[in-house]
Short mmCIF file of C-alpha atoms in Angstrom, two decimals:
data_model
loop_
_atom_site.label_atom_id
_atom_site.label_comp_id
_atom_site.label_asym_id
_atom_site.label_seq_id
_atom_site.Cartn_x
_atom_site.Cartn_y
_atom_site.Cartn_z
CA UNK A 169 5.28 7.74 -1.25
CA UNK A 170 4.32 4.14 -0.52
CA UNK A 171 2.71 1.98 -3.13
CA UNK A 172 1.24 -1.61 -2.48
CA UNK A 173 -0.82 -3.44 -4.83
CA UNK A 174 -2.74 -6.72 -4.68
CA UNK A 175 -3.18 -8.38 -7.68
CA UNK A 176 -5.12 -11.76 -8.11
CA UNK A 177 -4.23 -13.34 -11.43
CA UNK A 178 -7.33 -14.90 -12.29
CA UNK A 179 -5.73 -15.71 -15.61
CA UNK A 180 -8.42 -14.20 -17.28
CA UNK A 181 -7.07 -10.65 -18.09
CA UNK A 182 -9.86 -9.22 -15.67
CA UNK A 183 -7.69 -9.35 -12.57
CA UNK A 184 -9.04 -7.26 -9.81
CA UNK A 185 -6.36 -4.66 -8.45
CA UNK A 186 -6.18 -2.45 -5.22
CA UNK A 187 -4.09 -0.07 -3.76
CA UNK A 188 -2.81 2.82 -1.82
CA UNK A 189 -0.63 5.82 -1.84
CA UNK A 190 0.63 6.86 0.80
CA UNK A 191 2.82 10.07 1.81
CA UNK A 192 5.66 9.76 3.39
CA UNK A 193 8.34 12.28 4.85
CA UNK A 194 12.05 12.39 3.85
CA UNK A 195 13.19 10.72 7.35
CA UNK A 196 10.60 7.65 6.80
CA UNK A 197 11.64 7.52 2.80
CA UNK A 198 15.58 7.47 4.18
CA UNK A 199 14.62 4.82 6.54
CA UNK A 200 12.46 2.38 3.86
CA UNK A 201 16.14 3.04 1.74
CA UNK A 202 18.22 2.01 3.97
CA UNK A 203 16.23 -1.29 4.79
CA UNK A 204 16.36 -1.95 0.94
CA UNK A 205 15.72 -5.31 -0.07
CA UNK A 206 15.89 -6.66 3.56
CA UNK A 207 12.00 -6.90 4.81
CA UNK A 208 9.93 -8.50 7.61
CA UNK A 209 7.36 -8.85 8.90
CA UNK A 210 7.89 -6.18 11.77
CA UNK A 211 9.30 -3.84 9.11
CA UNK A 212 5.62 -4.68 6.85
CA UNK A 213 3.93 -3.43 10.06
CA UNK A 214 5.77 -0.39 10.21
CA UNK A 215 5.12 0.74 6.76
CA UNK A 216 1.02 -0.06 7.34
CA UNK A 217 1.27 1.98 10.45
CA UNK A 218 2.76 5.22 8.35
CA UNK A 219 -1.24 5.68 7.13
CA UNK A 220 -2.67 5.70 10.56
CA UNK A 221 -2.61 9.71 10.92
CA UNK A 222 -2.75 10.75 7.11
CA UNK A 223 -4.84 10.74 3.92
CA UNK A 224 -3.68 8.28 1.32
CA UNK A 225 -5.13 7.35 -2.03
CA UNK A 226 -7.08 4.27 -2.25
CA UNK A 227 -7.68 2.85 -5.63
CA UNK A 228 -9.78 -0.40 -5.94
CA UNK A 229 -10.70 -1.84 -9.15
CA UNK A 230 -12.63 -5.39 -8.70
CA UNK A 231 -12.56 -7.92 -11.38
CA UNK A 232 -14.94 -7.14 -14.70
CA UNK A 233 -16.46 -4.00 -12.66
CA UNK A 234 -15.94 0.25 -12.46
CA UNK A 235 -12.85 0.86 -10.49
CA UNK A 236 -13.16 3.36 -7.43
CA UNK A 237 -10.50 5.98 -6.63
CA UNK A 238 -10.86 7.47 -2.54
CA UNK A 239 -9.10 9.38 0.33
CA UNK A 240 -8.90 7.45 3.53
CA UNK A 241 -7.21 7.58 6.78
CA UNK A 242 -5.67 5.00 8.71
CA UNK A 243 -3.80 1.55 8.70
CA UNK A 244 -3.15 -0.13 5.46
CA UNK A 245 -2.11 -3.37 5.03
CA UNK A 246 1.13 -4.57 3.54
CA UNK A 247 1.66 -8.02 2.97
CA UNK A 248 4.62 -9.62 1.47
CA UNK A 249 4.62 -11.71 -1.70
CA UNK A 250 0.84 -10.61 -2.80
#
């Protein structure tokens, strides 16, 4: 499984949060291990590319509102350092 999050600390306590979970199989999990630690921005694009042919959990909870919890399909976004 692949979790991102964004999280934009507003400082108020009310930051809003998104994200997605993503299956993955046992090859792809072997390869994110091996990379470890070592990421770019080639390697982000892979991992956003994993969602283009399956379901994955979105979750998106905006700032001082209801969250919302839904299945979609295709690319995610991964971006290092949010």
């Amino acid at each position: 499984m692949i979790f991102t999050e964004f999280v934009a600390m507003s400082g108020d306590g009310g930051d809003p949060q998104y994200y997605d979970v993503v299956p993955v199989t046992a090859d792809e999990a072997a390869q994110v291990r091996v990379k470890g630690g070592q990421v770019d921005k080639h390697y982000l694009e892979f991992l956003g590319s994993l969602g283009a042919g399956r379901r994955r959990l979105s979750s998106d909870w905006p700032g001082g509102g209801p969250g919302r919890h839904s299945w979609r399909v295709g690319t995610f976004h991964v971006v290092e350092g949010y």
